[in-house]
mmCIF file of C-alpha atoms in Angstrom:
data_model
loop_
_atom_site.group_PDB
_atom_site.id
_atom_site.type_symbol
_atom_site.label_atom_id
_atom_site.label_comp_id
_atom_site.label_asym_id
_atom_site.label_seq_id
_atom_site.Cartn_x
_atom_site.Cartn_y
_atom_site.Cartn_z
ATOM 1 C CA UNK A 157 -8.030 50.290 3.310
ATOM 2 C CA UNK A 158 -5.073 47.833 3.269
ATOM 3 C CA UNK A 159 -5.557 44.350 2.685
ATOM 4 C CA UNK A 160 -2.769 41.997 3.544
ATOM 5 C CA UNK A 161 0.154 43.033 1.883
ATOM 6 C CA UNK A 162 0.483 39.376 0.595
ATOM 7 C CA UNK A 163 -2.465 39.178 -1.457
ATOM 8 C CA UNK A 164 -1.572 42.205 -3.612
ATOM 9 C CA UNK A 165 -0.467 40.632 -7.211
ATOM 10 C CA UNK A 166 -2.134 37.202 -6.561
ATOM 11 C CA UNK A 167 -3.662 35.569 -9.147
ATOM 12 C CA UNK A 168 -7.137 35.359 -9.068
ATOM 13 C CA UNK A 169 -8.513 31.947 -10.833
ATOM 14 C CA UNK A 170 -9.828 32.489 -14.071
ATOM 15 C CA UNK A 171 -12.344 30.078 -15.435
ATOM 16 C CA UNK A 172 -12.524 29.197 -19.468
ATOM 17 C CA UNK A 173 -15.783 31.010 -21.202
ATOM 18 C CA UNK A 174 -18.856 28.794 -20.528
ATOM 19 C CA UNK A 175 -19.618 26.733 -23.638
ATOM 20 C CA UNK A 176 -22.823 29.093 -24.678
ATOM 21 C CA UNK A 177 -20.471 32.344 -25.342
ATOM 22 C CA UNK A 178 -18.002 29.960 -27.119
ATOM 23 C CA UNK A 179 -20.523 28.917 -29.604
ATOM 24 C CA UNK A 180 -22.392 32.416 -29.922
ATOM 25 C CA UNK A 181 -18.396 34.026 -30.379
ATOM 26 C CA UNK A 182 -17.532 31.414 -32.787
ATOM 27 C CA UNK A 183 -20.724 30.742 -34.500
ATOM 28 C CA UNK A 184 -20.155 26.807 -33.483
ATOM 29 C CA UNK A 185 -23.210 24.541 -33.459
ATOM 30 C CA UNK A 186 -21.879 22.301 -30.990
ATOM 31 C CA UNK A 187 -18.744 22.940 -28.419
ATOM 32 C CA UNK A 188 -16.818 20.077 -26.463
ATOM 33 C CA UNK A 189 -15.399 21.145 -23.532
ATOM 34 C CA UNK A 190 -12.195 18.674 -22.606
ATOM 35 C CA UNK A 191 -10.336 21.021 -20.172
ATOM 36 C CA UNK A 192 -11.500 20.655 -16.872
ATOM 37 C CA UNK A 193 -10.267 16.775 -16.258
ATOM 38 C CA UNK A 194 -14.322 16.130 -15.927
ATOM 39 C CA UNK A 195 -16.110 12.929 -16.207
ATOM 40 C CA UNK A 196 -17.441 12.602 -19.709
ATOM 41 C CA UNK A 197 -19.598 9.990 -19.002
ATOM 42 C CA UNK A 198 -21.462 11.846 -16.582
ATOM 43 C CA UNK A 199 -21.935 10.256 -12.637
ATOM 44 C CA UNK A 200 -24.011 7.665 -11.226
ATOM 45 C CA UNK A 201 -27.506 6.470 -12.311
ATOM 46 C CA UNK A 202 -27.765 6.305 -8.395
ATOM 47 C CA UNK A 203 -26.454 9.488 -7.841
ATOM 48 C CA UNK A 204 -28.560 11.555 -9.858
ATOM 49 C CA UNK A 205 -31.451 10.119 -8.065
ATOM 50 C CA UNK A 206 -30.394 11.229 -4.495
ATOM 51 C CA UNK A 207 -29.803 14.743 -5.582
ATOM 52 C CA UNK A 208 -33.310 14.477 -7.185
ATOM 53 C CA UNK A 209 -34.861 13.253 -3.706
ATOM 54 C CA UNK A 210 -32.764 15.220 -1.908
ATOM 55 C CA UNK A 211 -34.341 18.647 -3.347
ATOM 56 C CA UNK A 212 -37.666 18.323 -0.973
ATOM 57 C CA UNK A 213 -35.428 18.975 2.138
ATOM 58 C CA UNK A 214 -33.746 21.832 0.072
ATOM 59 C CA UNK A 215 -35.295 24.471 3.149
ATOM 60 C CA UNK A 216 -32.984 22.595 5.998
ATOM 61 C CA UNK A 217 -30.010 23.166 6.600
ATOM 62 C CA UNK A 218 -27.131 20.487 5.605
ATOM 63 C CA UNK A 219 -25.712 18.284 8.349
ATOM 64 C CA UNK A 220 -22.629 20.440 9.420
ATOM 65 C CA UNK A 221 -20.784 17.351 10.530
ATOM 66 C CA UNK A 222 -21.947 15.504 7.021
ATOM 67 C CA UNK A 223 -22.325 12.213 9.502
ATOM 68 C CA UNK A 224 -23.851 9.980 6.775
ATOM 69 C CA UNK A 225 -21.751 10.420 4.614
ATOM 70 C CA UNK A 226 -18.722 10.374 7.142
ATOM 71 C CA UNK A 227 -19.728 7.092 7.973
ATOM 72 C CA UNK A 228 -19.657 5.598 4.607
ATOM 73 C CA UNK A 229 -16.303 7.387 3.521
ATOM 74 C CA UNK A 230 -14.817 5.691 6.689
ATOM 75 C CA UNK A 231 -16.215 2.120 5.945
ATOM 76 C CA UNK A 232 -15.385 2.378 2.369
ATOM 77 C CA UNK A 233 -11.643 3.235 3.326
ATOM 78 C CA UNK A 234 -11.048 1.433 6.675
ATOM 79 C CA UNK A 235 -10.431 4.671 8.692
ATOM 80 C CA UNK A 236 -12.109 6.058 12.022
ATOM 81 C CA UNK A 237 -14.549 9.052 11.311
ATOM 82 C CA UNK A 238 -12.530 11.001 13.222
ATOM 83 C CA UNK A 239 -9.991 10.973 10.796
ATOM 84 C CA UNK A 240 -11.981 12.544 8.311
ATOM 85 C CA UNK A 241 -12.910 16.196 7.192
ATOM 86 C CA UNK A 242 -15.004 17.429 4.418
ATOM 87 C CA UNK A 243 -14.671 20.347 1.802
ATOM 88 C CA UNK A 244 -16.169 22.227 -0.475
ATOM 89 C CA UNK A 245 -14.272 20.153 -3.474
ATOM 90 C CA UNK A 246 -10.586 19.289 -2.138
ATOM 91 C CA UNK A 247 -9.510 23.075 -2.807
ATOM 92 C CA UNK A 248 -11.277 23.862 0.237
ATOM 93 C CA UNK A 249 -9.709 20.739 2.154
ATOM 94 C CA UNK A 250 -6.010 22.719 0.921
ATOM 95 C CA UNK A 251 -7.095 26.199 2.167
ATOM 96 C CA UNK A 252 -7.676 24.792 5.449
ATOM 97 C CA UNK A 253 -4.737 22.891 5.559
ATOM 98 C CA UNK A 254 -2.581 25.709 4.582
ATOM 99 C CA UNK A 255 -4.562 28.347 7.400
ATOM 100 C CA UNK A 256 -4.216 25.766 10.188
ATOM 101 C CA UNK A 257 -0.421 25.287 9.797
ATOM 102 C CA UNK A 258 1.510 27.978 7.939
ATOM 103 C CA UNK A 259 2.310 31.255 9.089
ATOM 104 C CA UNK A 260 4.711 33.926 7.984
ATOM 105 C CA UNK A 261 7.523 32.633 8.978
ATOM 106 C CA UNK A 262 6.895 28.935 7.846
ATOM 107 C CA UNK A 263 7.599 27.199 4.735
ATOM 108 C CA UNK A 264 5.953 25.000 2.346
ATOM 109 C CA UNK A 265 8.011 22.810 -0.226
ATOM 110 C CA UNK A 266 6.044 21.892 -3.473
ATOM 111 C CA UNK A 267 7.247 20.742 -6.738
ATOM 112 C CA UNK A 268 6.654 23.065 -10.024
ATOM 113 C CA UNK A 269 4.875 22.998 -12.300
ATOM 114 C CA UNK A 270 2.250 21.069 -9.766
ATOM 115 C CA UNK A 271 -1.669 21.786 -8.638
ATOM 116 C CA UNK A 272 -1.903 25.497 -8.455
ATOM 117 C CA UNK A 273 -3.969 25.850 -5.186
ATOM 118 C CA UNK A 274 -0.949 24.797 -2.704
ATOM 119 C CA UNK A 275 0.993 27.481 -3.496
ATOM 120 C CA UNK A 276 -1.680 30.213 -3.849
ATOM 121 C CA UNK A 277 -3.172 29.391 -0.586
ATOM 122 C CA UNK A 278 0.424 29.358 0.881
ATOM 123 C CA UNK A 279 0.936 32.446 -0.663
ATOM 124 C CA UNK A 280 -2.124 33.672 1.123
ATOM 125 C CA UNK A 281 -0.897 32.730 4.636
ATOM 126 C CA UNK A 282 2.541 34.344 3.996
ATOM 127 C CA UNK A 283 4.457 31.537 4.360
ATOM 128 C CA UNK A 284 7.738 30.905 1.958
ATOM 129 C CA UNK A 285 7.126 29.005 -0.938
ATOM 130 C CA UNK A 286 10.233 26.829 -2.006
ATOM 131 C CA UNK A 287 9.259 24.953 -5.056
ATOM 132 C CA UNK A 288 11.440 22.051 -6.847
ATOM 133 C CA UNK A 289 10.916 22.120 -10.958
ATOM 134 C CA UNK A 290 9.430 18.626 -11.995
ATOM 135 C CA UNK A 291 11.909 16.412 -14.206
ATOM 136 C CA UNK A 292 12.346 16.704 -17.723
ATOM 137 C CA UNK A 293 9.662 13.416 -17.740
ATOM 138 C CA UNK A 294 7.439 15.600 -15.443
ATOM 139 C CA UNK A 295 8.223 14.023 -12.270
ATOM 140 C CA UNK A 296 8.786 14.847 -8.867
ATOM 141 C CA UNK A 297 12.204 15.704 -8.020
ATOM 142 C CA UNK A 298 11.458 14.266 -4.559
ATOM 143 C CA UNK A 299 15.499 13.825 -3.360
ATOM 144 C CA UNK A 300 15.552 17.908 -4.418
ATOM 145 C CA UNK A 301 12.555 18.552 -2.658
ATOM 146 C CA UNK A 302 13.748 16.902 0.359
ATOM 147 C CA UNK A 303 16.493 18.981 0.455
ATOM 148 C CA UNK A 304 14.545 22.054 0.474
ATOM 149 C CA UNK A 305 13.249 20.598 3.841
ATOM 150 C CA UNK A 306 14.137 22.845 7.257
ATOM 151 C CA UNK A 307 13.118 23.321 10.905
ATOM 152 C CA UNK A 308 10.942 25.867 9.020
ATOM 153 C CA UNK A 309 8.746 23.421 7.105
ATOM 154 C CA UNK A 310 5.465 22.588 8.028
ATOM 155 C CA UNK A 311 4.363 20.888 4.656
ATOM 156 C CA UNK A 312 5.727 19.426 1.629
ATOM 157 C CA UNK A 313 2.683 18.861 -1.045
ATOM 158 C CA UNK A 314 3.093 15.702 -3.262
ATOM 159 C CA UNK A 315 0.471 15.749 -6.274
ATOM 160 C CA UNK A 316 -0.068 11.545 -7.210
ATOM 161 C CA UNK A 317 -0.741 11.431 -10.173
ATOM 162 C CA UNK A 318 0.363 15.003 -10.598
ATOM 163 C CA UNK A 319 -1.447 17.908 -12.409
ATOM 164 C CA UNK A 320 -0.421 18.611 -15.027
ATOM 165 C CA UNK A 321 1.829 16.324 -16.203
ATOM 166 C CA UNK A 322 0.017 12.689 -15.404
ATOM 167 C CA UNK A 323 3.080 11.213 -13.881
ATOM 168 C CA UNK A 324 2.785 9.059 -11.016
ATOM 169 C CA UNK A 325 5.044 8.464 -7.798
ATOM 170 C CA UNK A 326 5.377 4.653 -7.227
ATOM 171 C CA UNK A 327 4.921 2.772 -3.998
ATOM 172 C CA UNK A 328 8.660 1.654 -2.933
ATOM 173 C CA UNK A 329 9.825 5.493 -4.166
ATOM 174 C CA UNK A 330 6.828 7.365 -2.055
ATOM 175 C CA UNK A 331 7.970 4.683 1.299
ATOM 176 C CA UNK A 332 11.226 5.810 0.885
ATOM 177 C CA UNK A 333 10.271 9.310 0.482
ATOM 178 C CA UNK A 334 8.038 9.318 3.663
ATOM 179 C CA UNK A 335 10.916 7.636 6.165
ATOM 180 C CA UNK A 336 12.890 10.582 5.250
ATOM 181 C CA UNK A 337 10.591 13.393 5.660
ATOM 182 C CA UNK A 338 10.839 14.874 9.468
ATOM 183 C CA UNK A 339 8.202 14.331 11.521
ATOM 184 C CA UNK A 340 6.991 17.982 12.222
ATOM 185 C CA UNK A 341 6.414 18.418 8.399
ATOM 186 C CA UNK A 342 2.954 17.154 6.899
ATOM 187 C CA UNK A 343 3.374 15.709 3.588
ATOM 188 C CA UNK A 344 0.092 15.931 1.730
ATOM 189 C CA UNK A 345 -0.525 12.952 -0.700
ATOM 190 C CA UNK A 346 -3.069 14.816 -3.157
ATOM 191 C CA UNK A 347 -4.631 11.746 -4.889
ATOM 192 C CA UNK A 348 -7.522 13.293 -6.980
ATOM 193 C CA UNK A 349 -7.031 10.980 -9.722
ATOM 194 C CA UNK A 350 -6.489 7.487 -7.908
ATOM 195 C CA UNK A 351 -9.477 6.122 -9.445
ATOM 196 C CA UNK A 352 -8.260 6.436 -12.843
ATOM 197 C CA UNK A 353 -4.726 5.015 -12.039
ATOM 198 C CA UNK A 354 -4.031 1.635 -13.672
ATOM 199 C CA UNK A 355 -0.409 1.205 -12.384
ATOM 200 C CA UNK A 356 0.559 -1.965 -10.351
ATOM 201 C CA UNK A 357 2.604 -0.038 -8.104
ATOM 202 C CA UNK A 358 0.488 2.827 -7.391
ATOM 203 C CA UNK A 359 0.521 3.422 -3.624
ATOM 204 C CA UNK A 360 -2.011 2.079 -0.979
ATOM 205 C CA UNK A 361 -1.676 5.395 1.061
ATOM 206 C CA UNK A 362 -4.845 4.833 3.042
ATOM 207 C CA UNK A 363 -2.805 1.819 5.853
ATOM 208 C CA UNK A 364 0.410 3.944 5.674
ATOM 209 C CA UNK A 365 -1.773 6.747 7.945
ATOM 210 C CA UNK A 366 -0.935 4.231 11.067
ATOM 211 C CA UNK A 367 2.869 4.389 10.629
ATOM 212 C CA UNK A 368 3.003 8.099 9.809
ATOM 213 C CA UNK A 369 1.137 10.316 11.744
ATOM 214 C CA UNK A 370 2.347 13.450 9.171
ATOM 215 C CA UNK A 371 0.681 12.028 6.059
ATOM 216 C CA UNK A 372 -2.503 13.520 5.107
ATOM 217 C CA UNK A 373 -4.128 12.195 2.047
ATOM 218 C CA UNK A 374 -6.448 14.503 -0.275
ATOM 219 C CA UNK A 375 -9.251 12.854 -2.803
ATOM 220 C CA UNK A 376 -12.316 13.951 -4.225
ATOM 221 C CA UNK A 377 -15.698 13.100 -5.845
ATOM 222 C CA UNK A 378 -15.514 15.972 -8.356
ATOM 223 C CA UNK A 379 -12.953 13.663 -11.224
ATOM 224 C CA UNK A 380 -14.178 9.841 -11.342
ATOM 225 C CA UNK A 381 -17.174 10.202 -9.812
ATOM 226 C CA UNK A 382 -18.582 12.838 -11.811
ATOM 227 C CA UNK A 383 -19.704 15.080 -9.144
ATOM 228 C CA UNK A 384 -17.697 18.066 -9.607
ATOM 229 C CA UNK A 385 -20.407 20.553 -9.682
ATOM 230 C CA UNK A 386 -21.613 19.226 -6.385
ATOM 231 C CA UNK A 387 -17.986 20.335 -4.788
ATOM 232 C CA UNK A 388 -17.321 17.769 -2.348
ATOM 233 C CA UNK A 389 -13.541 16.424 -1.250
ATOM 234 C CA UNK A 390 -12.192 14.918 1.389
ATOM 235 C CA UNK A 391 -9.093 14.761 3.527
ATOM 236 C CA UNK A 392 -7.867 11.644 5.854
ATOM 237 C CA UNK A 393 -5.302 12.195 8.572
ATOM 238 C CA UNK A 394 -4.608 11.273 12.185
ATOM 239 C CA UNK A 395 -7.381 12.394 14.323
ATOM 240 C CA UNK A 396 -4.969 15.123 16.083
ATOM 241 C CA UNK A 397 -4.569 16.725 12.429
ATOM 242 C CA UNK A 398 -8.344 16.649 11.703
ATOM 243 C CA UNK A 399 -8.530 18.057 15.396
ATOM 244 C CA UNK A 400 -6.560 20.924 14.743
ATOM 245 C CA UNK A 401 -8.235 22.156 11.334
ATOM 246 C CA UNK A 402 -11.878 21.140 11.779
ATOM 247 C CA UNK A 403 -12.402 24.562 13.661
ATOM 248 C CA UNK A 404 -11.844 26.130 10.785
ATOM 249 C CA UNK A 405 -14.500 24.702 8.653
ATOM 250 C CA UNK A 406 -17.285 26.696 7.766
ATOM 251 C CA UNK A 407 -20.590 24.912 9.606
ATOM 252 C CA UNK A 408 -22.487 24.069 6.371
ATOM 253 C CA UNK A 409 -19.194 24.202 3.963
ATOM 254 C CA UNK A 410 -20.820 21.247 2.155
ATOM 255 C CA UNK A 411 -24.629 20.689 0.788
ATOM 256 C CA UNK A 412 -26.731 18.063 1.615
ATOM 257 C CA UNK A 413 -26.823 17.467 -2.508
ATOM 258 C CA UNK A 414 -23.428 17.088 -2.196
ATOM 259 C CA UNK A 415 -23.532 14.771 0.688
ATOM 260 C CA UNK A 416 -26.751 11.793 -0.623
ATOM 261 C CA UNK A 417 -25.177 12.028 -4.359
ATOM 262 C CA UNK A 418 -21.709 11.075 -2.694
ATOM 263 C CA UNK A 419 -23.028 8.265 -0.177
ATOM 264 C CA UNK A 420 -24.871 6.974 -3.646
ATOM 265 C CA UNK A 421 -21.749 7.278 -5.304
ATOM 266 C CA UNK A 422 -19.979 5.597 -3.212
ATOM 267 C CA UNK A 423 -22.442 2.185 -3.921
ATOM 268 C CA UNK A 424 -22.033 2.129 -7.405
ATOM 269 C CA UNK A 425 -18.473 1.273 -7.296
ATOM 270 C CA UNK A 426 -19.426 -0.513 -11.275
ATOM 271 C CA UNK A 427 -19.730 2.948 -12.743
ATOM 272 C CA UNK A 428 -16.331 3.898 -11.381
ATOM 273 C CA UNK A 429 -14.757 1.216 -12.722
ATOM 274 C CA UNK A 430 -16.369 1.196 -16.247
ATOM 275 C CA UNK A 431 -15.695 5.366 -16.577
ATOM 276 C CA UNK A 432 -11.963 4.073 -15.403
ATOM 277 C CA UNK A 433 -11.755 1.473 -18.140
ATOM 278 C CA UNK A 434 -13.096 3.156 -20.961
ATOM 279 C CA UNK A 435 -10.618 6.550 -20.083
ATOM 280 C CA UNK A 436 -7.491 3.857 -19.984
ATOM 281 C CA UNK A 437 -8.846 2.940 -23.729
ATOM 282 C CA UNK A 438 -9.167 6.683 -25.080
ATOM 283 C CA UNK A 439 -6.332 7.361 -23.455
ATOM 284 C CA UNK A 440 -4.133 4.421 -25.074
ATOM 285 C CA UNK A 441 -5.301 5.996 -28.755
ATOM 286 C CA UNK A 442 -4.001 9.290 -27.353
ATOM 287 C CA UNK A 443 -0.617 7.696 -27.237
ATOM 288 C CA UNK A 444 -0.820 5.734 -30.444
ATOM 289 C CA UNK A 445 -1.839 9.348 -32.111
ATOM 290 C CA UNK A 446 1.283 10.522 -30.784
ATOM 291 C CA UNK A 447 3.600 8.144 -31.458
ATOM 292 C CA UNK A 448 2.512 7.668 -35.127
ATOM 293 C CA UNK A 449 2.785 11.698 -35.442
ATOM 294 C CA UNK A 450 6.241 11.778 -33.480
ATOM 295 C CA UNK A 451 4.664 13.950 -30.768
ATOM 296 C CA UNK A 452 6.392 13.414 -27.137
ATOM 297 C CA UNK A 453 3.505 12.997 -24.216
ATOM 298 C CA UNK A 454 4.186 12.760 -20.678
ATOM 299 C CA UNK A 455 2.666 9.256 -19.584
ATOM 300 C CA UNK A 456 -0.259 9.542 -17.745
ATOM 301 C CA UNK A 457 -2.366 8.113 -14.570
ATOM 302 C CA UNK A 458 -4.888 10.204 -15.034
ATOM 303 C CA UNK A 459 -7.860 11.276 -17.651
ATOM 304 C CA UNK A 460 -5.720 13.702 -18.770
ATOM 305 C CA UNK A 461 -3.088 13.878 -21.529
ATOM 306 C CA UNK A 462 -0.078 16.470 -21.772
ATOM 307 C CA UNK A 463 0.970 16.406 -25.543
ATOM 308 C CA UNK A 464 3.990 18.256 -26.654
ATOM 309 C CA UNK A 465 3.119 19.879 -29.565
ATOM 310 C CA UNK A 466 6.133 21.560 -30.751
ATOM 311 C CA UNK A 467 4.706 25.264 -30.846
ATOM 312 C CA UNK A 468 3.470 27.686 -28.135
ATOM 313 C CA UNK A 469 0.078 26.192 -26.369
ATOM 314 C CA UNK A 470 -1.968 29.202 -26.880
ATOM 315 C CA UNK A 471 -1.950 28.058 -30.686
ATOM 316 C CA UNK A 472 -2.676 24.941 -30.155
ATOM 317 C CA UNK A 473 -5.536 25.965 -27.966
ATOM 318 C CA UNK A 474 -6.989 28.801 -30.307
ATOM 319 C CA UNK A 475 -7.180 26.257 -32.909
ATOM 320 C CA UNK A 476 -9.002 23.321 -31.257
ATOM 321 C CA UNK A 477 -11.209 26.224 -29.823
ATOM 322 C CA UNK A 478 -11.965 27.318 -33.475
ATOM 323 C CA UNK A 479 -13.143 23.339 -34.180
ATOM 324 C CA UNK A 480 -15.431 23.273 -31.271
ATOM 325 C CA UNK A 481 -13.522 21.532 -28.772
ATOM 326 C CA UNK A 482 -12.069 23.539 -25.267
ATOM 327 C CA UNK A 483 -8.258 22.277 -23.967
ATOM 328 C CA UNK A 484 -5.786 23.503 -21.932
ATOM 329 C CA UNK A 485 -2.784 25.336 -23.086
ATOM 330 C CA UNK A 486 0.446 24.421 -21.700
ATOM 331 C CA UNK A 487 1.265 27.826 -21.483
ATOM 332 C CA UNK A 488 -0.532 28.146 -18.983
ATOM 333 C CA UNK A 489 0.313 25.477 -17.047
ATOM 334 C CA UNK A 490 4.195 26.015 -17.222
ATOM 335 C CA UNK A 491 4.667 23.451 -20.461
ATOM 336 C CA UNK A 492 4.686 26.561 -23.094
ATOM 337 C CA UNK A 493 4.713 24.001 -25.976
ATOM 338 C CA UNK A 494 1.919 21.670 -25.107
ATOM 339 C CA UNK A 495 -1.716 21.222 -24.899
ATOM 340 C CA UNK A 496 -3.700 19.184 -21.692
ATOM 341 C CA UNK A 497 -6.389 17.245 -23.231
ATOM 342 C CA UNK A 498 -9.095 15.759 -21.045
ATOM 343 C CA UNK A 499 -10.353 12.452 -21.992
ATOM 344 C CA UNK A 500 -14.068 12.374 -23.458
ATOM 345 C CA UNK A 501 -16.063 10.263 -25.191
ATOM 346 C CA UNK A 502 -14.354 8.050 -28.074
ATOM 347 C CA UNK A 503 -16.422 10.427 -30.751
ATOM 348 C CA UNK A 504 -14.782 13.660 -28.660
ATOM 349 C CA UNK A 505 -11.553 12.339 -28.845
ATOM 350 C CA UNK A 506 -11.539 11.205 -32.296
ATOM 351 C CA UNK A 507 -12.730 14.602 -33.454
ATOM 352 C CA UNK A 508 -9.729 16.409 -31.198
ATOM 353 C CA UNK A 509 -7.259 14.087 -33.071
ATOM 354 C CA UNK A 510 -8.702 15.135 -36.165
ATOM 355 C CA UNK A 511 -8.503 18.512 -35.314
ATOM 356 C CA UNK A 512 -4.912 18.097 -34.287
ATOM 357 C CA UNK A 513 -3.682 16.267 -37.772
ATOM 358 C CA UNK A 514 -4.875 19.138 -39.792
ATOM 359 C CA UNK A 515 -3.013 21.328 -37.657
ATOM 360 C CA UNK A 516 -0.015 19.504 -37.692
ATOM 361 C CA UNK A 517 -0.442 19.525 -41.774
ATOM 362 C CA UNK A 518 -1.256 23.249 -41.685
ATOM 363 C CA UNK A 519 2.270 23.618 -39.829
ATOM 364 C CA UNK A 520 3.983 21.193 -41.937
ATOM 365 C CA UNK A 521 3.011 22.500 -45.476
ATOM 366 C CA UNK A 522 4.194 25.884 -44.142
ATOM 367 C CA UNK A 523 7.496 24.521 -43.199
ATOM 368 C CA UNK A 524 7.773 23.108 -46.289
ATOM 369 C CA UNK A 525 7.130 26.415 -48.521
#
């Protein structure tokens, strides 16, 4: 049997070791996992409660067209429901993108390194993958990538803040970006982190959807929220975008947990804002950490921190691992000398800085002899 010839020599995604066999390998007590970008604080009191009432209809199916929660998405951002389709987490909300519009003879423009799911699912779908390397601050190189730009494009992926790095693309720069960007070609604004994002000039993307009809915007419950493990994302286009990929949605893609924990999500707009606030202020010790240990960091948007470390990210990773707390190596993530650190608890991150001083004395007493 012959699969498509494209899928031979994919990657397949490979998740960290669950936190049990970390402590059982290691013989650790107690194991911090900071790699996933998650929510340390958890999700909603109200949120928690709906899944928990939710569980005596667990025999029915989910609403296929997730209409209650459609209608609150849409009131909460000013948008028809028609302009809305649901995924199982935004990956999903991607793969469909990708299978409605690219084909083998297409192209998709993305910039590198970036989130890893627009080019495998592009990859998938045989279409050419023409990818612009991020500035040496971790930026898009968004004059390069429209360059890369043809009759061939159908869609040009634009990760705000991005993954990995942190960076952000600001309002007047994104404007400018989208004027120039031919109409045929969808530009997806992938704003999983917007929540977290403190910067004045941050754009509104939502009112821009009127004046371009090629702009889809991506966001998801799984990161602010803290409803990852529920899997629910969203996209919000023109209704003759949502049109064209709805078919391809599964019926009951999404669960009916998913859908009450996100419509009681959605009311506690306080616990957004407080997880939002308290990140900013881990994150802003992050920086002071690096600065008073001469360590460059990419500035971030996000609750996430990419720390240049000065030696390969594998290292850096086996060590924290060996403390008890589970990163990211830049390796990895095509930044071979840092480490991505999601932003916990002020006692997690105090303990990862910790962890990272004695390294850096380790390394610096060796130097030294």
């Amino acid at each position: 049997m012959k699969a498509k010839p494209q899928l031979y020599g994919l990657p397949a995604y490979k998740p960290g070791k669950p936190i049990s066999e970390v402590k059982k390998e290691l013989g650790l007590d107690e194991v911090i996992k900071l790699a996933s970008n998650e929510n340390p604080y958890g999700s909603s009191k109200l949120a928690k409660q709906a899944v928990i009432d939710a569980v005596m209809d667990s025999a029915i199916y989910p609403d296929g067209y997730s209409s209650v929660l459609r209608n609150k998405v849409a009131q909460h951002l000013g948008v028809q429901e028609e302009q809305l389709i649901f995924g199982n987490g935004t990956d999903e909300v991607i793969q469909f993108l990708c299978r409605a519009f690219l084909t083998p003879s297409d192209n998709t423009v993305t910039a590198d390194p970036t989130f890893s799911q627009y080019k495998l699912n592009a990859a998938i779908e045989g279409a050419e993958i023409r990818e612009v390397p991020l500035t040496d601050m971790g930026e898009h190189n968004l004059d390069e990538m429209l360059q890369k730009i043809d009759e061939n494009t159908k869609i040009v992926w634009v990760c705000n803040p991005n993954n990995p790095s942190g960076n952000y693309i600001g309002k007047d720069v994104f404007e400018a970006f989208l004027k120039q960007v031919p109409e045929h070609v969808i530009v997806a604004s992938d704003e999983a982190y917007i929540e977290y994002t403190v910067a004045e000039d941050y754009p509104d993307t939502i009112p821009l959807l009127d004046q371009y009809k090629n702009l889809v915007v991506l966001r998801t419950f799984s990161k602010a929220y803290g409803l990852a493990s529920l899997r629910i994302g969203y996209g919000v286009a023109s209704p003759e975008i949502i049109q064209v990929m709805e078919p391809l949605r599964p019926a009951f893609n999404t669960t009916a947990y998913a859908h009450t924990a996100a419509v009681a999500a959605l009311d506690d707009q306080t616990f957004v804002q407080e997880s939002a606030k308290k990140n900013r202020i881990e994150l802003e010790k992050y920086e002071a950490f690096c600065k008073k240990h001469q360590l460059f960091f990419y500035p971030s948007q996000t609750n996430f921190i990419l720390i240049d470390v000065g030696i390969p990210g594998d290292e850096i990773f086996s060590y924290l691992l060996s403390k008890g707390y589970i990163t990211r190596s830049g390796q990895a993530l095509g930044f071979p000398t840092c480490i991505r650190i999601s932003i916990g608890t002020e006692k997690e991150n105090e303990g990862v800085m910790l962890a990272l001083s004695e390294l850096l004395k380790e390394r610096s007493a060796l130097t030294e002899s």
